[in-house]
Amino acid sequence: MASMTTPRLPFLPARTRSAVAATSSSSPSSPLPRRSIKCSSSTNANSAPLPSTSRQPRAPVADGVGSADLNGLRAPPIPVADSPLPAYRDPHGLPRPLTSADLMESSGEGLKVAYQGFPGAYSEAAAKKAYPNCQTVPCEHFDTAFQAVQNWIVDRAVLPLENTLGGSIHRNYDLLLRHELHIVGEVRLAVRHCLLANRGVKIGNLRNVISHPQALAQCEHTLTELGIEHRQAVDDTAGAAKLVAEQMLQDTGAVASSLAAELYGLDILAENIQDEKVNVTRFMMLAREPIIPRVDKPFKTSIVFPLEDWKPAQLLKALAVFALRDINLTKIESRPHKKRPFRVADDTFSTPVKYFNYLFYVDLEASMADPKTRKALGNLEEFAPFVRVLGSYPTDVSEV
Ligand SMILES: O=C(O)C(=O)C[C@]1(C(=O)O)C=C[C@@H](O)C=C1
């Protein structure tokens, strides 16, 4: 595959304070030339997920896995006449040059996309929704998927962040900080759970049900109503279906997708068993490089920051940098600050008081291409020891 020119990016999110400064027109340079590595795809139910230990050494190879990204995608250019014109202007008010990324189509053709679980997992469906023509690559754990992108084994990862019934998938928030990847998109998926069992098994025969902990939580009440008391958590829904089938369990069912029933030869005993009809999971699309932020369509920007100098209303003041500029927040999540787990309260009392310390993950309804977003983040740095931009990416506006 011929290598293509890396596009000029007007914005390159970074780990620290430079995140805001980096919105100039510097070109990102890849740490290493890109390369293609053959790996398993999940075209059939026997594809085993990549184990956590699967690491490939980084090696400089001239040929590459894509070069220029738009919405986390790499694809052959389409004719200029069909491509959208760049819609926004640079910080000097001048038109932004057309980049090769603007010329790309977004089907995911030729992309390898990692997800957590076995074939038939909802995460695989999300990867296919995000990149319809991609080759999906099952991974054993969330961090395997992060590593697979970071080590150039795959091009992208699609991983869950939150669910309307079960809430946040905290592990992935923590992993975002431990890796250098960028959020290049989001995708929401309607999750419709089924109760699966081996042929001939009836609901009345079931003593146990196994599934992913989120899936069990999403079906908690329905499973109780069906009279199934014992639950056991496994790594993913499709893995649960596979286990029930392979071990020919007669008293254990699985909560999984109808696709998993088909792939592993199980019967569907009940459909749509989640506790609320609407059950949607939001997934993030991850890549090694950021995308070019835009202002001609809805964008989100995800950031993470800790606070220092805990004065009264410090968090309120930090978040006011967005309110002052009419920037909406769509989500806020606090996670333990593992490196600095405690903060010591001011010495009002003779004994110093230690409180837990947090990192705040915030999603903004804003694009990094908008100067007011960059100003707000500059302002936030007055309160935060660091601000990291995790990604600026198009909002998923599809129907779910
Ligand atoms: O086990 C799966 O099928 C997954 O894709 C994982 C997962 C999750 O992590 O939340 C994804 C979507 C559903 O909300 C349930 C489980």
mmCIF file of N, CA and C in Angstrom, residues 84-214:
data_model
loop_
_atom_site.group_PDB
_atom_site.id
_atom_site.type_symbol
_atom_site.label_atom_id
_atom_site.label_comp_id
_atom_site.label_asym_id
_atom_site.label_seq_id
_atom_site.Cartn_x
_atom_site.Cartn_y
_atom_site.Cartn_z
ATOM 1 N N PRO A 84 -16.402 17.400 0.862
ATOM 2 C CA PRO A 84 -16.894 18.634 1.466
ATOM 3 C C PRO A 84 -15.791 19.681 1.495
ATOM 4 N N LEU A 85 -16.130 20.927 1.309
ATOM 5 C CA LEU A 85 -15.122 21.973 1.416
ATOM 6 C C LEU A 85 -14.884 22.265 2.885
ATOM 7 N N PRO A 86 -13.665 22.623 3.258
ATOM 8 C CA PRO A 86 -13.409 22.934 4.667
ATOM 9 C C PRO A 86 -14.280 24.099 5.093
ATOM 10 N N ALA A 87 -14.983 23.911 6.206
ATOM 11 C CA ALA A 87 -16.012 24.884 6.539
ATOM 12 C C ALA A 87 -15.565 25.915 7.561
ATOM 13 N N TYR A 88 -14.437 25.744 8.179
ATOM 14 C CA TYR A 88 -14.099 26.736 9.186
ATOM 15 C C TYR A 88 -12.780 27.416 8.874
ATOM 16 N N ARG A 89 -12.584 28.502 9.589
ATOM 17 C CA ARG A 89 -11.391 29.313 9.363
ATOM 18 C C ARG A 89 -10.408 29.111 10.504
ATOM 19 N N ASP A 90 -9.139 29.387 10.221
ATOM 20 C CA ASP A 90 -8.119 29.201 11.252
ATOM 21 C C ASP A 90 -8.155 30.379 12.229
ATOM 22 N N PRO A 91 -7.303 30.343 13.289
ATOM 23 C CA PRO A 91 -7.375 31.404 14.296
ATOM 24 C C PRO A 91 -7.144 32.806 13.729
ATOM 25 N N HIS A 92 -6.547 32.906 12.549
ATOM 26 C CA HIS A 92 -6.348 34.227 11.933
ATOM 27 C C HIS A 92 -7.516 34.618 11.039
ATOM 28 N N GLY A 93 -8.549 33.802 11.010
ATOM 29 C CA GLY A 93 -9.715 34.125 10.194
ATOM 30 C C GLY A 93 -9.538 33.734 8.742
ATOM 31 N N LEU A 94 -8.444 33.043 8.438
ATOM 32 C CA LEU A 94 -8.201 32.637 7.043
ATOM 33 C C LEU A 94 -8.764 31.245 6.801
ATOM 34 N N PRO A 95 -9.162 30.939 5.567
ATOM 35 C CA PRO A 95 -9.741 29.608 5.319
ATOM 36 C C PRO A 95 -8.713 28.521 5.586
ATOM 37 N N ARG A 96 -9.172 27.461 6.174
ATOM 38 C CA ARG A 96 -8.279 26.330 6.446
ATOM 39 C C ARG A 96 -8.011 25.587 5.142
ATOM 40 N N PRO A 97 -6.748 25.193 4.886
ATOM 41 C CA PRO A 97 -6.471 24.471 3.639
ATOM 42 C C PRO A 97 -7.186 23.124 3.612
ATOM 43 N N LEU A 98 -7.592 22.717 2.438
ATOM 44 C CA LEU A 98 -8.167 21.388 2.269
ATOM 45 C C LEU A 98 -7.090 20.359 2.594
ATOM 46 N N THR A 99 -7.407 19.376 3.402
ATOM 47 C CA THR A 99 -6.415 18.349 3.743
ATOM 48 C C THR A 99 -6.818 17.034 3.093
ATOM 49 N N SER A 100 -5.872 16.115 3.065
ATOM 50 C CA SER A 100 -6.209 14.813 2.483
ATOM 51 C C SER A 100 -7.288 14.123 3.318
ATOM 52 N N ALA A 101 -7.324 14.451 4.622
ATOM 53 C CA ALA A 101 -8.356 13.847 5.470
ATOM 54 C C ALA A 101 -9.756 14.241 5.015
ATOM 55 N N ASP A 102 -9.886 15.460 4.461
ATOM 56 C CA ASP A 102 -11.199 15.903 3.993
ATOM 57 C C ASP A 102 -11.699 15.071 2.824
ATOM 58 N N LEU A 103 -10.766 14.406 2.157
ATOM 59 C CA LEU A 103 -11.136 13.694 0.937
ATOM 60 C C LEU A 103 -11.485 12.233 1.196
ATOM 61 N N MET A 104 -11.477 11.848 2.438
ATOM 62 C CA MET A 104 -11.651 10.411 2.712
ATOM 63 C C MET A 104 -13.098 10.046 2.945
ATOM 64 N N GLU A 105 -13.417 8.842 2.589
ATOM 65 C CA GLU A 105 -14.763 8.351 2.902
ATOM 66 C C GLU A 105 -14.675 7.551 4.193
ATOM 67 N N SER A 106 -15.827 7.247 4.783
ATOM 68 C CA SER A 106 -15.788 6.808 6.170
ATOM 69 C C SER A 106 -16.391 5.426 6.416
ATOM 70 N N SER A 107 -16.146 4.498 5.512
ATOM 71 C CA SER A 107 -16.772 3.184 5.700
ATOM 72 C C SER A 107 -15.947 2.266 6.590
ATOM 73 N N GLY A 108 -14.689 2.591 6.796
ATOM 74 C CA GLY A 108 -13.832 1.726 7.601
ATOM 75 C C GLY A 108 -13.184 0.628 6.778
ATOM 76 N N GLU A 109 -13.346 0.665 5.465
ATOM 77 C CA GLU A 109 -12.741 -0.336 4.580
ATOM 78 C C GLU A 109 -11.246 -0.477 4.876
ATOM 79 N N GLY A 110 -10.810 -1.697 5.124
ATOM 80 C CA GLY A 110 -9.384 -1.918 5.341
ATOM 81 C C GLY A 110 -8.914 -1.656 6.767
ATOM 82 N N LEU A 111 -9.806 -1.177 7.630
ATOM 83 C CA LEU A 111 -9.390 -0.908 9.012
ATOM 84 C C LEU A 111 -9.538 -2.151 9.873
ATOM 85 N N LYS A 112 -8.586 -2.343 10.776
ATOM 86 C CA LYS A 112 -8.734 -3.381 11.801
ATOM 87 C C LYS A 112 -9.185 -2.696 13.082
ATOM 88 N N VAL A 113 -10.287 -3.164 13.616
ATOM 89 C CA VAL A 113 -10.875 -2.479 14.776
ATOM 90 C C VAL A 113 -11.011 -3.453 15.950
ATOM 91 N N ALA A 114 -10.357 -3.139 17.048
ATOM 92 C CA ALA A 114 -10.385 -3.997 18.239
ATOM 93 C C ALA A 114 -11.637 -3.728 19.073
ATOM 94 N N TYR A 115 -12.178 -4.771 19.674
ATOM 95 C CA TYR A 115 -13.258 -4.633 20.647
ATOM 96 C C TYR A 115 -13.024 -5.674 21.727
ATOM 97 N N GLN A 116 -13.680 -5.507 22.867
ATOM 98 C CA GLN A 116 -13.496 -6.460 23.962
ATOM 99 C C GLN A 116 -14.576 -7.539 23.889
ATOM 100 N N GLY A 117 -14.138 -8.784 23.969
ATOM 101 C CA GLY A 117 -15.099 -9.885 24.011
ATOM 102 C C GLY A 117 -14.926 -10.843 22.856
ATOM 103 N N PHE A 118 -15.883 -11.777 22.762
ATOM 104 C CA PHE A 118 -15.903 -12.759 21.681
ATOM 105 C C PHE A 118 -16.832 -12.265 20.558
ATOM 106 N N PRO A 119 -16.699 -12.872 19.372
ATOM 107 C CA PRO A 119 -17.635 -12.516 18.293
ATOM 108 C C PRO A 119 -19.080 -12.659 18.777
ATOM 109 N N GLY A 120 -19.904 -11.680 18.424
ATOM 110 C CA GLY A 120 -21.303 -11.682 18.873
ATOM 111 C C GLY A 120 -21.517 -10.766 20.065
ATOM 112 N N ALA A 121 -20.417 -10.181 20.617
ATOM 113 C CA ALA A 121 -20.548 -9.213 21.729
ATOM 114 C C ALA A 121 -21.160 -7.919 21.179
ATOM 115 N N TYR A 122 -21.825 -7.178 22.052
ATOM 116 C CA TYR A 122 -22.402 -5.899 21.626
ATOM 117 C C TYR A 122 -21.308 -4.948 21.153
ATOM 118 N N SER A 123 -20.147 -5.078 21.771
ATOM 119 C CA SER A 123 -19.040 -4.194 21.375
ATOM 120 C C SER A 123 -18.644 -4.437 19.918
ATOM 121 N N GLU A 124 -18.787 -5.658 19.451
ATOM 122 C CA GLU A 124 -18.477 -5.926 18.037
ATOM 123 C C GLU A 124 -19.512 -5.229 17.147
ATOM 124 N N ALA A 125 -20.786 -5.285 17.590
ATOM 125 C CA ALA A 125 -21.833 -4.597 16.820
ATOM 126 C C ALA A 125 -21.557 -3.094 16.791
ATOM 127 N N ALA A 126 -21.072 -2.559 17.914
ATOM 128 C CA ALA A 126 -20.759 -1.119 17.961
ATOM 129 C C ALA A 126 -19.604 -0.803 17.010
ATOM 130 N N ALA A 127 -18.595 -1.684 16.977
ATOM 131 C CA ALA A 127 -17.454 -1.470 16.069
ATOM 132 C C ALA A 127 -17.944 -1.458 14.618
ATOM 133 N N LYS A 128 -18.881 -2.352 14.312
ATOM 134 C CA LYS A 128 -19.428 -2.421 12.939
ATOM 135 C C LYS A 128 -20.291 -1.205 12.622
ATOM 136 N N LYS A 129 -20.972 -0.683 13.661
ATOM 137 C CA LYS A 129 -21.778 0.516 13.417
ATOM 138 C C LYS A 129 -20.845 1.713 13.158
ATOM 139 N N ALA A 130 -19.747 1.757 13.913
ATOM 140 C CA ALA A 130 -18.812 2.873 13.756
ATOM 141 C C ALA A 130 -18.069 2.795 12.422
ATOM 142 N N TYR A 131 -17.647 1.587 12.059
ATOM 143 C CA TYR A 131 -16.838 1.377 10.853
ATOM 144 C C TYR A 131 -17.432 0.198 10.085
ATOM 145 N N PRO A 132 -18.491 0.428 9.301
ATOM 146 C CA PRO A 132 -19.270 -0.676 8.722
ATOM 147 C C PRO A 132 -18.465 -1.725 7.951
ATOM 148 N N ASN A 133 -17.426 -1.321 7.241
ATOM 149 C CA ASN A 133 -16.691 -2.307 6.432
ATOM 150 C C ASN A 133 -15.374 -2.741 7.061
ATOM 151 N N CYS A 134 -15.240 -2.538 8.358
ATOM 152 C CA CYS A 134 -13.960 -2.851 8.989
ATOM 153 C C CYS A 134 -13.819 -4.351 9.246
ATOM 154 N N GLN A 135 -12.608 -4.733 9.599
ATOM 155 C CA GLN A 135 -12.346 -6.103 10.060
ATOM 156 C C GLN A 135 -12.270 -6.032 11.589
ATOM 157 N N THR A 136 -13.172 -6.717 12.267
ATOM 158 C CA THR A 136 -13.183 -6.614 13.734
ATOM 159 C C THR A 136 -12.199 -7.602 14.361
ATOM 160 N N VAL A 137 -11.584 -7.200 15.437
ATOM 161 C CA VAL A 137 -10.561 -8.017 16.115
ATOM 162 C C VAL A 137 -10.950 -8.170 17.589
ATOM 163 N N PRO A 138 -11.361 -9.388 18.007
ATOM 164 C CA PRO A 138 -11.762 -9.572 19.404
ATOM 165 C C PRO A 138 -10.565 -9.512 20.344
ATOM 166 N N CYS A 139 -10.758 -8.912 21.500
ATOM 167 C CA CYS A 139 -9.677 -8.804 22.500
ATOM 168 C C CYS A 139 -10.196 -9.298 23.840
ATOM 169 N N GLU A 140 -9.284 -9.883 24.615
ATOM 170 C CA GLU A 140 -9.703 -10.483 25.879
ATOM 171 C C GLU A 140 -10.180 -9.434 26.888
ATOM 172 N N HIS A 141 -9.417 -8.385 27.044
ATOM 173 C CA HIS A 141 -9.754 -7.357 28.039
ATOM 174 C C HIS A 141 -9.725 -5.975 27.406
ATOM 175 N N PHE A 142 -10.274 -5.002 28.157
ATOM 176 C CA PHE A 142 -10.253 -3.628 27.649
ATOM 177 C C PHE A 142 -8.814 -3.165 27.406
ATOM 178 N N ASP A 143 -7.914 -3.461 28.374
ATOM 179 C CA ASP A 143 -6.550 -2.941 28.159
ATOM 180 C C ASP A 143 -5.839 -3.639 27.005
ATOM 181 N N THR A 144 -6.273 -4.864 26.657
ATOM 182 C CA THR A 144 -5.695 -5.519 25.473
ATOM 183 C C THR A 144 -6.038 -4.685 24.236
ATOM 184 N N ALA A 145 -7.280 -4.198 24.193
ATOM 185 C CA ALA A 145 -7.713 -3.410 23.038
ATOM 186 C C ALA A 145 -6.932 -2.095 22.971
ATOM 187 N N PHE A 146 -6.754 -1.442 24.123
ATOM 188 C CA PHE A 146 -5.936 -0.216 24.155
ATOM 189 C C PHE A 146 -4.529 -0.510 23.623
ATOM 190 N N GLN A 147 -3.938 -1.612 24.145
ATOM 191 C CA GLN A 147 -2.562 -1.948 23.747
ATOM 192 C C GLN A 147 -2.477 -2.290 22.268
ATOM 193 N N ALA A 148 -3.510 -2.973 21.775
ATOM 194 C CA ALA A 148 -3.495 -3.378 20.361
ATOM 195 C C ALA A 148 -3.431 -2.152 19.448
ATOM 196 N N VAL A 149 -4.102 -1.067 19.846
ATOM 197 C CA VAL A 149 -4.017 0.165 19.041
ATOM 198 C C VAL A 149 -2.640 0.799 19.249
ATOM 199 N N GLN A 150 -2.265 0.898 20.500
ATOM 200 C CA GLN A 150 -1.001 1.572 20.805
ATOM 201 C C GLN A 150 0.185 0.875 20.141
ATOM 202 N N ASN A 151 0.137 -0.473 20.060
ATOM 203 C CA ASN A 151 1.268 -1.235 19.487
ATOM 204 C C ASN A 151 1.097 -1.507 17.995
ATOM 205 N N TRP A 152 0.195 -0.829 17.330
ATOM 206 C CA TRP A 152 0.032 -0.903 15.871
ATOM 207 C C TRP A 152 -0.477 -2.264 15.388
ATOM 208 N N ILE A 153 -1.088 -3.042 16.275
ATOM 209 C CA ILE A 153 -1.642 -4.334 15.851
ATOM 210 C C ILE A 153 -2.966 -4.097 15.134
ATOM 211 N N VAL A 154 -3.706 -3.116 15.593
ATOM 212 C CA VAL A 154 -4.956 -2.725 14.939
ATOM 213 C C VAL A 154 -4.917 -1.211 14.719
ATOM 214 N N ASP A 155 -5.931 -0.720 13.988
ATOM 215 C CA ASP A 155 -5.970 0.714 13.683
ATOM 216 C C ASP A 155 -6.817 1.501 14.677
ATOM 217 N N ARG A 156 -7.866 0.867 15.176
ATOM 218 C CA ARG A 156 -8.818 1.554 16.049
ATOM 219 C C ARG A 156 -9.279 0.591 17.138
ATOM 220 N N ALA A 157 -9.887 1.136 18.191
ATOM 221 C CA ALA A 157 -10.608 0.312 19.170
ATOM 222 C C ALA A 157 -11.949 0.984 19.413
ATOM 223 N N VAL A 158 -12.977 0.173 19.637
ATOM 224 C CA VAL A 158 -14.299 0.699 19.990
ATOM 225 C C VAL A 158 -14.652 0.078 21.340
ATOM 226 N N LEU A 159 -14.767 0.918 22.370
ATOM 227 C CA LEU A 159 -14.932 0.416 23.743
ATOM 228 C C LEU A 159 -16.054 1.164 24.459
ATOM 229 N N PRO A 160 -16.811 0.450 25.331
ATOM 230 C CA PRO A 160 -17.962 1.097 25.988
ATOM 231 C C PRO A 160 -17.526 2.093 27.065
ATOM 232 N N LEU A 161 -18.308 3.171 27.177
ATOM 233 C CA LEU A 161 -18.042 4.186 28.203
ATOM 234 C C LEU A 161 -19.167 4.274 29.220
ATOM 235 N N GLU A 162 -20.411 4.153 28.731
ATOM 236 C CA GLU A 162 -21.524 4.281 29.664
ATOM 237 C C GLU A 162 -22.787 3.680 29.062
ATOM 238 N N ASN A 163 -23.702 3.321 29.956
ATOM 239 C CA ASN A 163 -24.958 2.698 29.539
ATOM 240 C C ASN A 163 -26.113 3.383 30.281
ATOM 241 N N THR A 164 -27.236 3.514 29.600
ATOM 242 C CA THR A 164 -28.358 4.249 30.192
ATOM 243 C C THR A 164 -28.911 3.556 31.439
ATOM 244 N N LEU A 165 -28.752 2.261 31.569
ATOM 245 C CA LEU A 165 -29.233 1.562 32.768
ATOM 246 C C LEU A 165 -28.118 1.302 33.774
ATOM 247 N N GLY A 166 -26.975 0.891 33.296
ATOM 248 C CA GLY A 166 -25.893 0.453 34.201
ATOM 249 C C GLY A 166 -24.927 1.556 34.601
ATOM 250 N N GLY A 167 -24.940 2.688 33.891
ATOM 251 C CA GLY A 167 -24.016 3.778 34.228
ATOM 252 C C GLY A 167 -22.658 3.619 33.554
ATOM 253 N N SER A 168 -21.647 4.219 34.181
ATOM 254 C CA SER A 168 -20.321 4.318 33.553
ATOM 255 C C SER A 168 -19.532 3.022 33.632
ATOM 256 N N ILE A 169 -18.702 2.803 32.619
ATOM 257 C CA ILE A 169 -17.755 1.675 32.633
ATOM 258 C C ILE A 169 -16.419 2.303 33.079
ATOM 259 N N HIS A 170 -16.214 2.291 34.399
ATOM 260 C CA HIS A 170 -15.117 3.063 35.000
ATOM 261 C C HIS A 170 -13.748 2.655 34.494
ATOM 262 N N ARG A 171 -13.590 1.366 34.256
ATOM 263 C CA ARG A 171 -12.279 0.871 33.834
ATOM 264 C C ARG A 171 -11.771 1.628 32.600
ATOM 265 N N ASN A 172 -12.671 1.891 31.674
ATOM 266 C CA ASN A 172 -12.229 2.546 30.441
ATOM 267 C C ASN A 172 -11.854 4.004 30.666
ATOM 268 N N TYR A 173 -12.505 4.653 31.637
ATOM 269 C CA TYR A 173 -12.075 6.017 31.989
ATOM 270 C C TYR A 173 -10.650 5.978 32.524
ATOM 271 N N ASP A 174 -10.385 4.998 33.401
ATOM 272 C CA ASP A 174 -9.039 4.903 33.985
ATOM 273 C C ASP A 174 -8.001 4.587 32.907
ATOM 274 N N LEU A 175 -8.369 3.701 31.978
ATOM 275 C CA LEU A 175 -7.409 3.305 30.937
ATOM 276 C C LEU A 175 -7.085 4.456 29.985
ATOM 277 N N LEU A 176 -8.054 5.339 29.789
ATOM 278 C CA LEU A 176 -7.806 6.492 28.910
ATOM 279 C C LEU A 176 -6.604 7.293 29.396
ATOM 280 N N LEU A 177 -6.485 7.396 30.706
ATOM 281 C CA LEU A 177 -5.403 8.184 31.270
ATOM 282 C C LEU A 177 -4.070 7.445 31.229
ATOM 283 N N ARG A 178 -4.151 6.122 31.223
ATOM 284 C CA ARG A 178 -2.901 5.337 31.235
ATOM 285 C C ARG A 178 -2.317 5.133 29.848
ATOM 286 N N HIS A 179 -3.065 5.499 28.823
ATOM 287 C CA HIS A 179 -2.574 5.341 27.444
ATOM 288 C C HIS A 179 -2.551 6.683 26.742
ATOM 289 N N GLU A 180 -1.922 6.675 25.574
ATOM 290 C CA GLU A 180 -1.745 7.929 24.835
ATOM 291 C C GLU A 180 -2.697 8.027 23.647
ATOM 292 N N LEU A 181 -3.805 7.311 23.709
ATOM 293 C CA LEU A 181 -4.698 7.285 22.542
ATOM 294 C C LEU A 181 -5.640 8.492 22.548
ATOM 295 N N HIS A 182 -6.300 8.691 21.407
ATOM 296 C CA HIS A 182 -7.208 9.829 21.249
ATOM 297 C C HIS A 182 -8.614 9.332 20.938
ATOM 298 N N ILE A 183 -9.604 9.987 21.516
ATOM 299 C CA ILE A 183 -10.993 9.667 21.153
ATOM 300 C C ILE A 183 -11.270 10.368 19.821
ATOM 301 N N VAL A 184 -11.649 9.573 18.809
ATOM 302 C CA VAL A 184 -11.886 10.154 17.476
ATOM 303 C C VAL A 184 -13.356 10.071 17.072
ATOM 304 N N GLY A 185 -14.185 9.501 17.950
ATOM 305 C CA GLY A 185 -15.605 9.429 17.640
ATOM 306 C C GLY A 185 -16.340 8.734 18.767
ATOM 307 N N GLU A 186 -17.664 8.782 18.678
ATOM 308 C CA GLU A 186 -18.504 8.050 19.631
ATOM 309 C C GLU A 186 -19.609 7.370 18.844
ATOM 310 N N VAL A 187 -20.113 6.277 19.388
ATOM 311 C CA VAL A 187 -21.211 5.578 18.723
ATOM 312 C C VAL A 187 -22.135 5.009 19.797
ATOM 313 N N ARG A 188 -23.435 5.219 19.587
ATOM 314 C CA ARG A 188 -24.406 4.712 20.560
ATOM 315 C C ARG A 188 -25.101 3.509 19.954
ATOM 316 N N LEU A 189 -25.324 2.499 20.787
ATOM 317 C CA LEU A 189 -25.921 1.254 20.293
ATOM 318 C C LEU A 189 -27.080 0.861 21.193
ATOM 319 N N ALA A 190 -28.229 0.554 20.586
ATOM 320 C CA ALA A 190 -29.365 0.026 21.360
ATOM 321 C C ALA A 190 -29.057 -1.423 21.707
ATOM 322 N N VAL A 191 -29.076 -1.732 23.000
ATOM 323 C CA VAL A 191 -28.708 -3.080 23.463
ATOM 324 C C VAL A 191 -29.982 -3.834 23.861
ATOM 325 N N ARG A 192 -30.289 -4.879 23.103
ATOM 326 C CA ARG A 192 -31.488 -5.680 23.392
ATOM 327 C C ARG A 192 -31.036 -7.070 23.804
ATOM 328 N N HIS A 193 -31.183 -7.349 25.101
ATOM 329 C CA HIS A 193 -30.679 -8.618 25.623
ATOM 330 C C HIS A 193 -31.665 -9.758 25.418
ATOM 331 N N CYS A 194 -31.119 -10.947 25.226
ATOM 332 C CA CYS A 194 -31.932 -12.171 25.135
ATOM 333 C C CYS A 194 -31.457 -13.145 26.208
ATOM 334 N N LEU A 195 -32.377 -14.016 26.632
ATOM 335 C CA LEU A 195 -31.994 -15.114 27.522
ATOM 336 C C LEU A 195 -31.785 -16.339 26.633
ATOM 337 N N LEU A 196 -30.557 -16.871 26.666
ATOM 338 C CA LEU A 196 -30.187 -17.978 25.771
ATOM 339 C C LEU A 196 -29.916 -19.257 26.569
ATOM 340 N N ALA A 197 -30.229 -20.396 25.958
ATOM 341 C CA ALA A 197 -29.923 -21.686 26.600
ATOM 342 C C ALA A 197 -29.766 -22.740 25.519
ATOM 343 N N ASN A 198 -29.244 -23.893 25.930
ATOM 344 C CA ASN A 198 -29.071 -24.989 24.966
ATOM 345 C C ASN A 198 -30.434 -25.505 24.495
ATOM 346 N N ARG A 199 -30.425 -26.120 23.314
ATOM 347 C CA ARG A 199 -31.672 -26.641 22.723
ATOM 348 C C ARG A 199 -32.387 -27.546 23.710
ATOM 349 N N GLY A 200 -33.691 -27.330 23.857
ATOM 350 C CA GLY A 200 -34.501 -28.200 24.719
ATOM 351 C C GLY A 200 -34.613 -27.723 26.160
ATOM 352 N N VAL A 201 -33.704 -26.844 26.579
ATOM 353 C CA VAL A 201 -33.756 -26.336 27.963
ATOM 354 C C VAL A 201 -34.879 -25.292 28.065
ATOM 355 N N LYS A 202 -35.679 -25.390 29.142
ATOM 356 C CA LYS A 202 -36.783 -24.421 29.349
ATOM 357 C C LYS A 202 -36.387 -23.434 30.451
ATOM 358 N N ILE A 203 -37.080 -22.305 30.500
ATOM 359 C CA ILE A 203 -36.757 -21.299 31.533
ATOM 360 C C ILE A 203 -36.831 -21.944 32.921
ATOM 361 N N GLY A 204 -37.809 -22.807 33.127
ATOM 362 C CA GLY A 204 -37.985 -23.467 34.432
ATOM 363 C C GLY A 204 -36.800 -24.348 34.835
ATOM 364 N N ASN A 205 -35.995 -24.778 33.855
ATOM 365 C CA ASN A 205 -34.822 -25.616 34.185
ATOM 366 C C ASN A 205 -33.624 -24.787 34.665
ATOM 367 N N LEU A 206 -33.707 -23.481 34.438
ATOM 368 C CA LEU A 206 -32.509 -22.659 34.694
ATOM 369 C C LEU A 206 -32.360 -22.303 36.175
ATOM 370 N N ARG A 207 -31.208 -22.638 36.722
ATOM 371 C CA ARG A 207 -30.885 -22.264 38.118
ATOM 372 C C ARG A 207 -29.933 -21.060 38.126
ATOM 373 N N ASN A 208 -29.124 -20.929 37.086
ATOM 374 C CA ASN A 208 -28.098 -19.873 37.021
ATOM 375 C C ASN A 208 -28.181 -19.138 35.687
ATOM 376 N N VAL A 209 -27.658 -17.935 35.725
ATOM 377 C CA VAL A 209 -27.478 -17.219 34.468
ATOM 378 C C VAL A 209 -26.114 -16.530 34.495
ATOM 379 N N ILE A 210 -25.422 -16.584 33.370
ATOM 380 C CA ILE A 210 -24.098 -15.954 33.317
ATOM 381 C C ILE A 210 -24.074 -14.886 32.226
ATOM 382 N N SER A 211 -23.294 -13.854 32.479
ATOM 383 C CA SER A 211 -23.127 -12.788 31.476
ATOM 384 C C SER A 211 -22.111 -11.772 31.970
ATOM 385 N N HIS A 212 -21.921 -10.734 31.145
ATOM 386 C CA HIS A 212 -21.114 -9.587 31.533
ATOM 387 C C HIS A 212 -21.827 -8.887 32.705
ATOM 388 N N PRO A 213 -21.073 -8.372 33.684
ATOM 389 C CA PRO A 213 -21.716 -7.741 34.846
ATOM 390 C C PRO A 213 -22.685 -6.610 34.467
ATOM 391 N N GLN A 214 -22.347 -5.839 33.435
ATOM 392 C CA GLN A 214 -23.253 -4.756 33.001
ATOM 393 C C GLN A 214 -24.552 -5.346 32.470
#
